[in-house]
XYZ file of C-alpha atoms in Angstrom:
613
model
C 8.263 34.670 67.192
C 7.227 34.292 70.956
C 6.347 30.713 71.782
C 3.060 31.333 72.824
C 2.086 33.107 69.911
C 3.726 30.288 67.761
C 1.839 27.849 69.834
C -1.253 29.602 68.622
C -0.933 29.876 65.243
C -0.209 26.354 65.209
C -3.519 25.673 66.631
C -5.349 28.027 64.305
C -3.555 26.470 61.482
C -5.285 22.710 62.347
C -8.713 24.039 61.186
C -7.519 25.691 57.836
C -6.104 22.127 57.238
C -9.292 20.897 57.512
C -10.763 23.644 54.907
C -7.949 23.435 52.495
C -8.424 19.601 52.817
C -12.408 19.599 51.744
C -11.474 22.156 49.092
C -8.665 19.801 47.181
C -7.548 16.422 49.500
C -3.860 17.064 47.811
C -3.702 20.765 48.827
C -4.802 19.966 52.561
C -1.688 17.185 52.819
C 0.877 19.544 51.371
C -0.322 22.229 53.924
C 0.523 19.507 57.033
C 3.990 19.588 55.356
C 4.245 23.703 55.134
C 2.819 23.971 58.866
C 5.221 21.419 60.342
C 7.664 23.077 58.389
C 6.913 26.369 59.777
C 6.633 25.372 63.522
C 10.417 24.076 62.983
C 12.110 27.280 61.625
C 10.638 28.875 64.489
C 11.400 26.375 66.939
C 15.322 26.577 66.116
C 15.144 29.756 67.273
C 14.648 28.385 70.941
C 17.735 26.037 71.402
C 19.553 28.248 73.975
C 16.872 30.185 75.395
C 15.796 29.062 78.644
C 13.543 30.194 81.894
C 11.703 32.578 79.294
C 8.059 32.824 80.442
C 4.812 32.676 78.018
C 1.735 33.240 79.576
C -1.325 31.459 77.167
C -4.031 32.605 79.128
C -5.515 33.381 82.344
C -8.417 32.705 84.631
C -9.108 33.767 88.087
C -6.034 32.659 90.062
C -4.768 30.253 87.554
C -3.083 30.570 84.099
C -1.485 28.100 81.758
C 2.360 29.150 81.292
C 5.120 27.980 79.180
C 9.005 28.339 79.789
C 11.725 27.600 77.757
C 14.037 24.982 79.028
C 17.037 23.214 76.984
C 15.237 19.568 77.850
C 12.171 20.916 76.381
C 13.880 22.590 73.213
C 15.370 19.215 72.616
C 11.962 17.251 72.825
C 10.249 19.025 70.786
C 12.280 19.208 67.930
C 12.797 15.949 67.755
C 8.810 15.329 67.735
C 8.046 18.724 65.185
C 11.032 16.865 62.931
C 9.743 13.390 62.994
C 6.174 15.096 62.531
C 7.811 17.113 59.289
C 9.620 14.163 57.749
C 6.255 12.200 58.047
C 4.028 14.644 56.393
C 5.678 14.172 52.905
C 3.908 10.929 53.207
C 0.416 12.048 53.338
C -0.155 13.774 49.982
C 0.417 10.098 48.375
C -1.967 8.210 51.041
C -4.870 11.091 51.615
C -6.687 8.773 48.869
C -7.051 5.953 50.757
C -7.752 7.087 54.117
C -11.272 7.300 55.620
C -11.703 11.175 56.264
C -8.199 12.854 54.987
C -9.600 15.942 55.753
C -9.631 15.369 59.943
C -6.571 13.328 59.393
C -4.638 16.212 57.934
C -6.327 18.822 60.506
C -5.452 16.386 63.514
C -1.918 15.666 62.391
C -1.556 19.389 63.011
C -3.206 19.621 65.931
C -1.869 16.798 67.798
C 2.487 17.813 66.499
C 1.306 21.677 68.131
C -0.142 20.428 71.329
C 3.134 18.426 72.296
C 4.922 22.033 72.354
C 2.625 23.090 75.160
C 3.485 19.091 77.363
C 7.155 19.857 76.564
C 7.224 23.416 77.398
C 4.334 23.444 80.093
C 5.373 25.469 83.228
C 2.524 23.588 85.329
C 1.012 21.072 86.046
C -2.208 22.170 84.364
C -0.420 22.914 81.428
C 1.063 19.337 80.837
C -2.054 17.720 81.862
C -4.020 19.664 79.395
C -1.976 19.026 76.560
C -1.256 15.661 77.234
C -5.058 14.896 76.660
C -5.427 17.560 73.259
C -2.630 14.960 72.410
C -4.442 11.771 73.009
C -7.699 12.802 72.087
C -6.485 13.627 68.454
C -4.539 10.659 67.766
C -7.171 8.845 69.188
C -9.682 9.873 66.029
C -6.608 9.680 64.144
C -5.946 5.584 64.870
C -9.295 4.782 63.789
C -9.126 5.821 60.366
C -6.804 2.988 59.625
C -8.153 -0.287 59.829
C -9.299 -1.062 63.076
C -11.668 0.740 65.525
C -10.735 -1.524 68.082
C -7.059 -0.282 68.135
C -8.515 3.166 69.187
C -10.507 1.598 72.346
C -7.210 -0.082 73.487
C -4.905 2.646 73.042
C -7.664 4.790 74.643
C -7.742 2.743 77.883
C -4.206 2.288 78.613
C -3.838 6.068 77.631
C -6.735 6.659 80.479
C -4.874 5.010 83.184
C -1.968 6.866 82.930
C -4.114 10.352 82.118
C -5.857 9.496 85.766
C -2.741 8.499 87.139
C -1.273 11.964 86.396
C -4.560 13.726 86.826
C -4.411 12.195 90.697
C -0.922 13.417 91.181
C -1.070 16.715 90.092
C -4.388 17.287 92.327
C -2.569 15.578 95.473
C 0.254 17.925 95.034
C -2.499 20.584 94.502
C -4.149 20.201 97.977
C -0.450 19.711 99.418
C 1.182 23.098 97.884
C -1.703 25.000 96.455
C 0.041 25.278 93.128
C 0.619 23.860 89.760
C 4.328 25.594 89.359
C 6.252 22.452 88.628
C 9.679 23.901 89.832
C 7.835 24.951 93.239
C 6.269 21.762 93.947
C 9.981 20.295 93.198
C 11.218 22.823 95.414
C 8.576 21.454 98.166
C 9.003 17.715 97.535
C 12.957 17.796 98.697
C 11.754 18.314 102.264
C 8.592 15.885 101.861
C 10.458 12.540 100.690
C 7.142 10.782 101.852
C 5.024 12.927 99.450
C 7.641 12.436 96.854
C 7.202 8.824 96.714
C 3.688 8.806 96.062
C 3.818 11.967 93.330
C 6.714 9.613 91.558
C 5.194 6.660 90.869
C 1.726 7.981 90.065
C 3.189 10.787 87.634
C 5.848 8.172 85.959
C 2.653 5.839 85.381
C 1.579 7.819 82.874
C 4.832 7.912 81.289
C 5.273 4.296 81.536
C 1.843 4.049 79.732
C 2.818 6.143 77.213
C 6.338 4.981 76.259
C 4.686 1.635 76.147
C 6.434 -0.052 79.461
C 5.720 -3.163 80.852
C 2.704 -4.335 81.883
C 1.761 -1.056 79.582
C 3.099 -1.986 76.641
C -0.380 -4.318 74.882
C -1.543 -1.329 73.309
C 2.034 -0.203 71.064
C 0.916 -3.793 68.636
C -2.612 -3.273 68.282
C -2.387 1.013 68.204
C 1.003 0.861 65.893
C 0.276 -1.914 63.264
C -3.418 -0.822 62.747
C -2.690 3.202 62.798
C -2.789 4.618 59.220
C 0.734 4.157 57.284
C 1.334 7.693 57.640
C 0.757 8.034 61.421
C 2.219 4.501 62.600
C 5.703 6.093 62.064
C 4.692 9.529 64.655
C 2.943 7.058 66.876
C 6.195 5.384 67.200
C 8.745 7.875 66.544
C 7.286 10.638 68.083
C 4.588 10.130 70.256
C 5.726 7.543 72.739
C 8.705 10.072 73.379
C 6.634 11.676 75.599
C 6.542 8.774 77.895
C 10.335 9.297 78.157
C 9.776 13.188 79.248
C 7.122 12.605 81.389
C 10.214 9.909 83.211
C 12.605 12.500 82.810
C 10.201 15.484 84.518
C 9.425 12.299 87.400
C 13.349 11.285 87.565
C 15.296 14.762 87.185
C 13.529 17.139 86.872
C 11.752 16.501 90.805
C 15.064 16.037 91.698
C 14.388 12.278 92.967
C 18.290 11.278 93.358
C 18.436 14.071 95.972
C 14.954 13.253 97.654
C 15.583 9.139 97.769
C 19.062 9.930 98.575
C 18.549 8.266 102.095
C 16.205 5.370 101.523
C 16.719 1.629 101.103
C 18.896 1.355 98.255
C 19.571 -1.730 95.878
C 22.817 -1.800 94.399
C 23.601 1.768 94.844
C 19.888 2.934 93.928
C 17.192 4.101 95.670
C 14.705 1.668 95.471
C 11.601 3.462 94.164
C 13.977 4.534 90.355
C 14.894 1.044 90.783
C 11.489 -0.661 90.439
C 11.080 1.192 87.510
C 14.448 0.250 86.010
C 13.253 -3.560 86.435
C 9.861 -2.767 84.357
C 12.182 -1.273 81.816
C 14.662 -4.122 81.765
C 11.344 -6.595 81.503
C 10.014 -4.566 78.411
C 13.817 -4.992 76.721
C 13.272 -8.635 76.994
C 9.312 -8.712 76.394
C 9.464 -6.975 73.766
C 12.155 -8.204 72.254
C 10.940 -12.223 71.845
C 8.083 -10.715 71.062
C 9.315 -9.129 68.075
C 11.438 -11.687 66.799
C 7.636 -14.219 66.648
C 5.607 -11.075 64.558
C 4.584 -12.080 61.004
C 3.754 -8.519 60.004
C 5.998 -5.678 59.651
C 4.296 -3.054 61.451
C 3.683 -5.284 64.407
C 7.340 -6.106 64.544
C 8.438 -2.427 64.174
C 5.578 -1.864 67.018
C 7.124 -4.421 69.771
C 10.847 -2.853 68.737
C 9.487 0.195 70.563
C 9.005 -1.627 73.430
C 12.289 -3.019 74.137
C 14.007 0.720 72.749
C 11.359 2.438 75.819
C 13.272 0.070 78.012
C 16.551 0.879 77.166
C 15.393 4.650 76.868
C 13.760 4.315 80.731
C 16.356 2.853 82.038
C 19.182 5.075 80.890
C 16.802 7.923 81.857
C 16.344 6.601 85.738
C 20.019 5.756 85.912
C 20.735 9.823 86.178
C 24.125 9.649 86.000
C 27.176 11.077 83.602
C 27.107 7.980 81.315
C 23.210 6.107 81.456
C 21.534 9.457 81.153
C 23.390 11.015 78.137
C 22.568 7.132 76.820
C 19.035 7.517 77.436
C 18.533 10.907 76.187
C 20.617 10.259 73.365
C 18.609 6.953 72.580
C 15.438 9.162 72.597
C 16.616 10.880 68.884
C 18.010 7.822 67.637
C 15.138 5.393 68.292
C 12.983 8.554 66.562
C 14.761 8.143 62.893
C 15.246 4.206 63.117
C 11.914 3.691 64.423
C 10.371 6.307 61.994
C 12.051 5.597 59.207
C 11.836 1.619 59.152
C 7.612 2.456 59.734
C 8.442 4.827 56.531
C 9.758 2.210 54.535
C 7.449 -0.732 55.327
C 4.724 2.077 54.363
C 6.554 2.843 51.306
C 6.176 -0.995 50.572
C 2.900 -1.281 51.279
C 1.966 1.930 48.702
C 3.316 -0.415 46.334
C 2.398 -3.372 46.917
C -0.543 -3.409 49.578
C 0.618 -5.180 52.067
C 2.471 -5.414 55.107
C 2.869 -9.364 55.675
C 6.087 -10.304 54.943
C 4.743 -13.714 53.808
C 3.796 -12.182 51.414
C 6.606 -9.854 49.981
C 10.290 -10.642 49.093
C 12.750 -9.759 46.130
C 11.823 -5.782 46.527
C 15.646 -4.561 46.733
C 16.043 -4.436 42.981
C 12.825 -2.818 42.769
C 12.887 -0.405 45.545
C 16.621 0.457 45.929
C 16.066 3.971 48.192
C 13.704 2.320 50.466
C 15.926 -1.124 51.061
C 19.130 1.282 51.476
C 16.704 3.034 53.979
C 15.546 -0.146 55.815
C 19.154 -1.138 56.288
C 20.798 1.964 57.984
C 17.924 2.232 59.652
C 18.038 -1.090 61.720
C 21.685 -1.270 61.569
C 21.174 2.345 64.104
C 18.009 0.061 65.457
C 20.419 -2.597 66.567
C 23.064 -0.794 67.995
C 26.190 -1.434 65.148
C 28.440 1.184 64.471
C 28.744 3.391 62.760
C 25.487 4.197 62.799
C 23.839 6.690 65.820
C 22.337 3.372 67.405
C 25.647 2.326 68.879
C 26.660 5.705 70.533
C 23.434 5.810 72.547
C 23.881 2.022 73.588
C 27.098 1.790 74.432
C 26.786 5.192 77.065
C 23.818 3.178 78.364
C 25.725 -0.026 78.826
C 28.692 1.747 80.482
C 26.277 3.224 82.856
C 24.971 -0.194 83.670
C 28.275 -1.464 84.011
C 29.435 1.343 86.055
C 26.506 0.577 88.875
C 26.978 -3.013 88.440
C 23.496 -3.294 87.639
C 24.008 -6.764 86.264
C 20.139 -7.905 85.649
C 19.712 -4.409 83.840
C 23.065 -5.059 82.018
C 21.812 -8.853 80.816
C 18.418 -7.377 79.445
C 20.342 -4.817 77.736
C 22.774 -7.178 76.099
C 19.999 -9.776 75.114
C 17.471 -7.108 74.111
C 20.685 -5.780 71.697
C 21.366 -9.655 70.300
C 17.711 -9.930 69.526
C 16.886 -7.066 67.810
C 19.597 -8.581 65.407
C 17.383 -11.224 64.929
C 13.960 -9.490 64.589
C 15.687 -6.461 62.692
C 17.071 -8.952 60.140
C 13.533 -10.915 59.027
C 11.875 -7.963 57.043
C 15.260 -7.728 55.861
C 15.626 -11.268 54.868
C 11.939 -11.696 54.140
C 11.111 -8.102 52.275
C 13.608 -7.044 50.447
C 15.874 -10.048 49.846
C 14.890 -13.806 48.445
C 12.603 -14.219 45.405
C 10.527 -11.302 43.786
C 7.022 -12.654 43.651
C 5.453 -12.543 39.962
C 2.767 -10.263 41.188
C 5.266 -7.448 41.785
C 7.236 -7.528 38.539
C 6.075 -4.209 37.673
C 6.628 -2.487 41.326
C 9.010 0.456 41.217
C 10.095 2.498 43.349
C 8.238 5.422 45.229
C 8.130 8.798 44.228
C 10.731 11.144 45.088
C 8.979 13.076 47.625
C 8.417 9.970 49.592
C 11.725 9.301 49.168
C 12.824 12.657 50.912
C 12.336 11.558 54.348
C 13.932 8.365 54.340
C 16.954 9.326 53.406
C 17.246 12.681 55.272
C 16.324 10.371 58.486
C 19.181 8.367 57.107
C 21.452 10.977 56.332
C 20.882 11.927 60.197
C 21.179 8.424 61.465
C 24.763 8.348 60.245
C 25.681 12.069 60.739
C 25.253 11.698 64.506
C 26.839 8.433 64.475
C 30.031 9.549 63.373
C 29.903 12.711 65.138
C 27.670 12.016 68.072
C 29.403 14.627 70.124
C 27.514 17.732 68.547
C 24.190 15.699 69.775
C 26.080 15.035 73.407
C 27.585 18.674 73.452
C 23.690 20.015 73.829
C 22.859 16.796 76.503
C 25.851 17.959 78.866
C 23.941 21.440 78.874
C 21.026 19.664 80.019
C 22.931 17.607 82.175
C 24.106 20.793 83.686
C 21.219 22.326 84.179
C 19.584 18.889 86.191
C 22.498 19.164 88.395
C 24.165 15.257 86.509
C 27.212 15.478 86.175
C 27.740 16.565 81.987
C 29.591 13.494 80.013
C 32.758 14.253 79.001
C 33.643 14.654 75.399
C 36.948 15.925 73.515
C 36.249 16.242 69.796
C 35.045 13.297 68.387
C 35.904 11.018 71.424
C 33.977 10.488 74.070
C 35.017 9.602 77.634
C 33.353 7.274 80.404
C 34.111 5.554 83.127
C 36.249 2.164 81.201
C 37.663 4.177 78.979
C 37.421 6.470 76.143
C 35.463 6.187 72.327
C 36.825 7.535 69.236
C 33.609 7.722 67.078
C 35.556 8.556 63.943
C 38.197 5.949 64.238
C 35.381 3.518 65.215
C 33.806 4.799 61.686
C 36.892 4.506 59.786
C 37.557 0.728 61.044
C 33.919 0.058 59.447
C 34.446 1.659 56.003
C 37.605 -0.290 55.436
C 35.962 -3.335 56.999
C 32.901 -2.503 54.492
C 35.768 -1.820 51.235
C 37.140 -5.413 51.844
C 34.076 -7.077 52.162
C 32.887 -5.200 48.555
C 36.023 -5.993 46.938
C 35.500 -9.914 48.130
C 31.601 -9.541 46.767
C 32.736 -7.876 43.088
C 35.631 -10.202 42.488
C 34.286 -13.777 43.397
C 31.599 -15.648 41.469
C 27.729 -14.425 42.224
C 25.013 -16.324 43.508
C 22.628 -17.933 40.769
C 19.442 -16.109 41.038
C 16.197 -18.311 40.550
C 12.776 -17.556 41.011
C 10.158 -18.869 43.795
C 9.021 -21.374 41.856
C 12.763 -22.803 41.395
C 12.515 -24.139 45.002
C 14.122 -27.860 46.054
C 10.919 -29.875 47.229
C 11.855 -33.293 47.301
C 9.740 -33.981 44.142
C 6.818 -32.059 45.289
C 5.337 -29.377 42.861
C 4.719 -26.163 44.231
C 1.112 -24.850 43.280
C 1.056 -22.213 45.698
C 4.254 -20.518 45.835
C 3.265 -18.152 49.010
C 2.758 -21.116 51.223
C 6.154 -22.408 50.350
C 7.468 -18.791 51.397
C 10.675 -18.611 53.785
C 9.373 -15.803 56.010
C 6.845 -17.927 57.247
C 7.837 -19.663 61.157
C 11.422 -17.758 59.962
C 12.691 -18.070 63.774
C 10.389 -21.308 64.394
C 12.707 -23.156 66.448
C 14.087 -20.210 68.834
C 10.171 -19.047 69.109
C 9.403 -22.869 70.497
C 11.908 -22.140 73.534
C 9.051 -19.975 74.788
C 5.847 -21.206 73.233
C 4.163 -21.783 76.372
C 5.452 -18.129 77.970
C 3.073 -16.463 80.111
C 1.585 -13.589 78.551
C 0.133 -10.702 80.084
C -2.440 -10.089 77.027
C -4.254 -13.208 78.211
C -4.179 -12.036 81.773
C -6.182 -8.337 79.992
C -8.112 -10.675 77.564
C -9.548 -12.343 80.795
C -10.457 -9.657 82.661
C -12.203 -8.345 79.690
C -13.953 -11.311 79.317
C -15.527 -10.840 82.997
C -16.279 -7.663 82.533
C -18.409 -8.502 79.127
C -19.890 -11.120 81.489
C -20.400 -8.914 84.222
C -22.336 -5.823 82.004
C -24.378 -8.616 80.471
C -25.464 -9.821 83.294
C -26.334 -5.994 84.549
C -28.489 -5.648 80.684
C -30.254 -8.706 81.966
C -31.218 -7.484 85.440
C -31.997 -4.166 84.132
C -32.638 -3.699 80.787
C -35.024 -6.898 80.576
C -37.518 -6.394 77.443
C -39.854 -8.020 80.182
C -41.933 -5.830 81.358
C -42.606 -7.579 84.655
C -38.835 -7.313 85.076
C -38.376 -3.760 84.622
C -41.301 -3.040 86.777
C -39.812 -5.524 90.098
C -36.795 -3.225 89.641
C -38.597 -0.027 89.509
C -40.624 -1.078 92.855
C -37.513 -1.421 94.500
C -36.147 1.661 93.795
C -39.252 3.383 95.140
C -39.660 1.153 98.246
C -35.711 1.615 99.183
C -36.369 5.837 98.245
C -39.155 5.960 100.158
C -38.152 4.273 103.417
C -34.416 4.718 103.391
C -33.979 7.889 101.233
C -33.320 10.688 103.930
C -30.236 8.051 104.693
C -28.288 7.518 101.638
């Protein structure tokens, strides 16, 4: 099926969801599945086609194009898979969400107007997509629990939307075209120009991908989103943050255009800067994780410090970083999508997300604890799961540039996610099983389906990650990097070389010793939460007794008193509440007298001064 006609038929397909929706809510949620489903097959099709040309539509002298490109193909599936894996969530939650009818029909919507930002041919393309895309999970965040979530996510959304919109109109009145390859084309011999269309264009993928000092609305959007769409919000979505940095980075070939200004440590300054904002968001993100009392909050500042490392090894456009980076980019999809799947699946059962309140669940809800742990095992970077391979390219890149600073963010971002990986862990699934969840079982199979194919692919690609870095040296290629270099299942850098299937055989023995010690030494006593050492205190609320709570209390007091850039928004908020109050009060007086001062001096200044302003 052409691409344009599959784009399309996607689109048509969003309204039907909404009719099949209103005519049974179940029927509506199993059609997001087929659709997704469908848009997939099709999309396989596309993995080696490139520079194929789809024209959408046309008016006057412009016309909204797509082309196939290998950098494309391997955005969008990722985003149509994480969409499809999602979607057999949503027959199980369309009860309890506000309007499941425009939910379903903007799920659809929103997966089919990423194909048009990934495979946009202009300018005008991208930009219009990118907005279908943030307008519809904009309604989409608001049928959670929190309009407010919406507003924020909508305004850090906007500055990167006018960021872009700025950029592609400068380049506009410079070129007279929205072909992206021209105006690439035109930028190598206008390094000036280049500078400018950079850092505007990579704002809005900063915004997106939730980069520092970008990064306030991932919390509030991600833990209030509906259980169903936190995990495409963070999975998916923000992905296109990271192609919007790769069209900035690579695609405008930047390492060619900055190739003679300042450099710092072997970089041209302007990919630099933005290496240091994704270093910061490694580290911001990370303490900020390890302090989060909710799951979906902690999940939500995760992505944070994973855009960094993505970023980075994105910027770093070389053999190593960039495979890293692009590699990263599918990995932190199934961790991050699969631990939002699981902390959903939790919450079906048990209504909550605050781990305060949970604990004792792995007995209960085997599939989604086995889930949990592969998934942040990949999350924090241990073999043998995909995690490391995508970490490890993106250290050696580091280490190959001697970009220290970038190197110690990525280290401590690593050591701390084992420490805010391990809480829900710890908190959720392990410990004492609360009385109120004696009779919680485990979800239904169909729920079950996507965590463990996302887990299934979380360790297939960890002990073979060369089939994943076979199709990134093709797009390496075809950006003019130099391709990694890989020889069956060992992969070659710069320090050495990586035998991903020795690496995986070390673990299983490791893991076969360490069961054998488990099975043949005495178990641990198992006692409830009331059976808690107090020091002669009886416990009448067992909850407030409850280990997850201040789990990481003395680490989190090193930085108690840290700056915070959410204060530094918060304030400026503040003045501009004051400020529009103060407006209402000027002009929107229910004193008469007031409003008719005001309208005086309107006519006096229009009737002396008007034929001036």
């Amino acid at each position: 099926m052409a691409l344009n006609s599959l784009l399309l038929i996607g689109l048509l397909a969003a309204p039907l969801t909404y009719v099949l929706t209103k005519v049974n809510k179940k029927l509506g949620s199993y059609f997001t599945i087929f659709s997704t489903l469908f848009i997939l097959i099709f999309l396989f099709g596309y993995m080696n086609d490139t520079g194929s040309i789809f024209n959408l539509i046309s008016f006057g002298e412009f016309s909204l194009q797509l082309v196939t490109s290998n950098y494309g193909w391997y955005f969008s599936i990722i985003m149509v898979l994480t969409y499809f894996l999602v979607s057999f969530f949503n027959p199980f939650w369309v009860e309890k969400l506000i309007n499941p009818a425009s939910y379903n029909m903007l799920y659809v919507f929103s997966v089919v107007s990423t194909l048009g930002v990934f495979y946009a041919k202009d300018f005008l393309t991208l930009f219009i997509f990118w907005e279908m895309v943030v307008w519809s999970s904009l309604f989409i965040i608001p049928l959670g629990k929190s309009r407010k979530a919406s507003v924020v996510y909508y305004t850090i959304s906007t500055i990167g939307s006018f960021s872009m919109f700025f950029a592609i109109m400068y380049l506009y009145s410079m070129y007279q075209t929205f072909d992206i390859s021209v105006i690439s084309q035109n930028l190598i011999n206008s390094p000036n120009t280049a500078i400018m269309a950079y850092f505007l264009i990579i704002i809005a993928g900063l915004a997106k991908l939730g980069i520092f000092p970008f990064h306030t609305w991932l919390p509030i959007a991600h833990g209030n989103a509906p259980h169903t769409f936190s995990p495409v919000l963070s999975g998916g979505l923000v992905k296109m943050g990271g192609f919007v940095a790769l069209l900035a980075s690579a695609v405008i070939p930047t390492s060619q255009i900055f190739s003679n200004h300042i450099k710092i440590i072997g970089v041209p300054y302007e990919n630099y800067i933005v290496m240091v904002l994704g270093a910061i968001s490694i580290v911001v993100g990370t303490l900020m994780a390890i302090k989060q009392e909710d799951a979906k909050r902690l999940i939500a500042y995760s992505t944070v410090a994973n855009g960094g490392y993505i970023l980075i090894g994105i910027s770093l456009l070389d053999q190593s970083g960039f495979a890293g980076g692009m590699m990263h980019i599918f990995n932190h999809a199934m961790a991050s999508a699969a631990m939002f799947l699981t902390i959903g699946a939790v919450a079906y059962r048990t209504g909550t997300t605050k781990m305060s309140e949970l604990g004792g669940l792995i007995k209960k809800m085997p599939v989604t604890f086995a889930a949990y742990l592969i998934a942040i095992i990949s999350m924090a970077g241990i073999p043998p799961m995909s995690g490391f391979a995508s970490k490890w390219l993106i250290f050696q890149g580091l280490a190959n540039k001697g970009l220290m600073f970038m190197a110690f963010a990525a280290f401590f971002g690593s050591i701390g996610s084992f420490m805010y990986v391990f809480r829900p862990l710890a908190t959720v699934f392990l410990g004492q099983l609360s009385p109120k969840y004696n009779d919680v079982k485990e979800v239904p199979f169909l729920m079950q389906i996507p965590m463990l194919i996302m887990s299934l692919l979380t360790i297939y690609f960890g002990v073979m990650p060369s089939h994943m870095l076979t199709f990134i040296s093709k797009i390496q290629s075809s950006l003019n990097i130099t391709p990694i270099t890989i020889e069956g299942s060992k992969i070659y850098s710069f320090s050495g070389m990586w035998d991903s299937v020795i690496v995986t055989l070390v673990f299983v023995i490791g893991f076969i010793i360490a069961a054998l010690v488990f099975y043949t030494h005495k178990k641990a006593e198992p006692v409830d939460q009331m059976n808690t050492y107090t020091a002669g205190e009886f416990i009448y609320d067992p909850e407030s007794y409850h280990y997850a709570k201040n789990y990481y209390a003395p680490f989190e007091r090193l930085y108690k008193n840290h700056p915070s850039v959410e204060k530094f928004y918060d304030a400026i908020v503040l003045r501009i509440n004051e400020f529009g109050h103060l407006i209402r009060s000027w002009f929107f007086s229910s004193n008469v007298s007031t409003g008719v001062f005001w309208i005086s001096v309107i006519i006096t200044i229009a009737f002396f001064w008007g034929d001036k302003l």
